[in-house]
Amino acid sequence: MPRCRCPSPGRSLCLASRGSSSVSVISVVFMMVDAIAKAKGISINTVNFKAQIGKGNVPVMLAKPQTFMNSSGESVGAIVSYYKIPLKQVLVIFVHP
């Protein structure tokens, strides 16, 4: 079962990024975020900042940007800025083909 630990009590952001046009690569990365969400009881049910976002009762926010990797900074930057998440608390999950 995946573990997602926060380095401090503030909200952290875990996100997946589309790294390739390959459906299998995207699926693997998003499945990892979905597994973390399931383990932590987080429902990824909001669409905002060009991403699917999930927040729960734990200090973790999960995001699945709906842009390609080269444009995912638009989504990530907006989320980090809006929620004032320190960069050291951002975990990016990606697969390099």
Tab-separated table of C-alpha atoms in Angstrom:
chain	number	residue	atom	x	y	z
A	1	MET	CA	0.000	0.000	0.000
A	2	PRO	CA	1.519	3.416	-0.938
A	3	ARG	CA	2.476	5.793	1.840
A	4	CYS	CA	2.321	9.551	1.507
A	5	ARG	CA	3.850	11.350	4.468
A	6	CYS	CA	3.860	15.083	4.923
A	7	PRO	CA	7.099	16.740	6.010
A	8	SER	CA	5.209	19.258	8.152
A	9	PRO	CA	1.701	19.813	9.532
A	10	GLY	CA	0.746	22.176	6.672
A	11	ARG	CA	-1.009	20.991	3.540
A	12	SER	CA	1.187	19.156	1.044
A	13	LEU	CA	0.527	18.536	-2.620
A	14	CYS	CA	1.077	15.218	-4.388
A	15	LEU	CA	0.458	15.327	-8.092
A	16	ALA	CA	0.778	13.235	-11.186
A	17	SER	CA	1.909	14.683	-14.470
A	18	ARG	CA	1.244	13.447	-17.969
A	19	GLY	CA	4.700	12.549	-19.208
A	20	SER	CA	3.877	11.043	-22.557
A	21	SER	CA	1.104	10.669	-25.060
A	22	SER	CA	1.141	6.953	-24.233
A	23	VAL	CA	-2.108	5.941	-22.555
A	24	SER	CA	-0.325	3.238	-20.528
A	25	VAL	CA	2.191	5.709	-19.022
A	26	ILE	CA	-0.570	8.159	-18.089
A	27	SER	CA	-2.642	5.337	-16.628
A	28	VAL	CA	0.212	4.063	-14.423
A	29	VAL	CA	0.911	7.505	-12.965
A	30	PHE	CA	-2.754	8.312	-12.362
A	31	MET	CA	-3.284	4.844	-10.859
A	32	MET	CA	-0.508	5.615	-8.353
A	33	VAL	CA	-2.272	8.829	-7.286
A	34	ASP	CA	-5.595	6.957	-7.116
A	35	ALA	CA	-3.963	4.325	-4.859
A	36	ILE	CA	-2.703	7.044	-2.504
A	37	ALA	CA	-6.168	8.617	-2.528
A	38	LYS	CA	-7.796	5.310	-1.649
A	39	ALA	CA	-5.291	4.585	1.127
A	40	LYS	CA	-5.835	8.026	2.687
A	41	GLY	CA	-9.595	8.210	2.113
A	42	ILE	CA	-9.307	11.139	-0.287
A	43	SER	CA	-11.921	11.568	-2.984
A	44	ILE	CA	-10.594	13.158	-6.166
A	45	ASN	CA	-13.857	14.798	-7.140
A	46	THR	CA	-13.126	18.462	-7.873
A	47	VAL	CA	-12.008	19.997	-11.145
A	48	ASN	CA	-10.141	23.278	-10.770
A	49	PHE	CA	-6.814	24.800	-11.872
A	50	LYS	CA	-6.855	22.564	-14.997
A	51	ALA	CA	-6.625	19.501	-12.730
A	52	GLN	CA	-8.681	16.889	-10.942
A	53	ILE	CA	-8.152	17.615	-7.241
A	54	GLY	CA	-8.790	15.669	-4.068
A	55	LYS	CA	-8.617	16.878	-0.477
A	56	GLY	CA	-9.405	14.917	2.644
A	57	ASN	CA	-9.037	15.016	6.400
A	58	VAL	CA	-5.276	14.420	6.146
A	59	PRO	CA	-2.948	17.324	5.307
A	60	VAL	CA	-2.459	16.132	1.734
A	61	MET	CA	-3.940	17.382	-1.514
A	62	LEU	CA	-3.803	15.197	-4.602
A	63	ALA	CA	-3.906	16.612	-8.122
A	64	LYS	CA	-4.005	15.071	-11.568
A	65	PRO	CA	-3.267	17.870	-14.072
A	66	GLN	CA	-5.323	17.522	-17.216
A	67	THR	CA	-2.609	19.094	-19.365
A	68	PHE	CA	0.428	17.533	-20.973
A	69	MET	CA	3.683	17.559	-18.984
A	70	ASN	CA	5.091	20.593	-20.814
A	71	SER	CA	2.041	22.612	-19.722
A	72	SER	CA	1.481	21.074	-16.274
A	73	GLY	CA	3.294	24.022	-14.667
A	74	GLU	CA	0.214	26.142	-15.362
A	75	SER	CA	-1.882	23.828	-13.228
A	76	VAL	CA	0.721	23.127	-10.543
A	77	GLY	CA	1.767	26.762	-10.247
A	78	ALA	CA	-1.833	27.900	-9.785
A	79	ILE	CA	-2.511	25.259	-7.100
A	80	VAL	CA	0.723	25.955	-5.209
A	81	SER	CA	0.128	29.712	-5.350
A	82	TYR	CA	-3.541	29.603	-4.348
A	83	TYR	CA	-3.046	27.238	-1.390
A	84	LYS	CA	0.372	28.746	-0.465
A	85	ILE	CA	2.060	25.332	-0.502
A	86	PRO	CA	5.835	25.504	0.062
A	87	LEU	CA	7.730	23.964	-2.861
A	88	LYS	CA	9.521	21.578	-0.495
A	89	GLN	CA	6.104	20.042	0.192
A	90	VAL	CA	5.287	19.330	-3.471
A	91	LEU	CA	5.787	15.750	-4.653
A	92	VAL	CA	5.650	15.169	-8.411
A	93	ILE	CA	5.037	11.633	-9.616
A	94	PHE	CA	5.954	10.948	-13.227
A	95	VAL	CA	7.155	8.147	-15.448
A	96	HIS	CA	9.988	8.818	-17.864
A	97	PRO	CA	9.509	6.512	-20.836
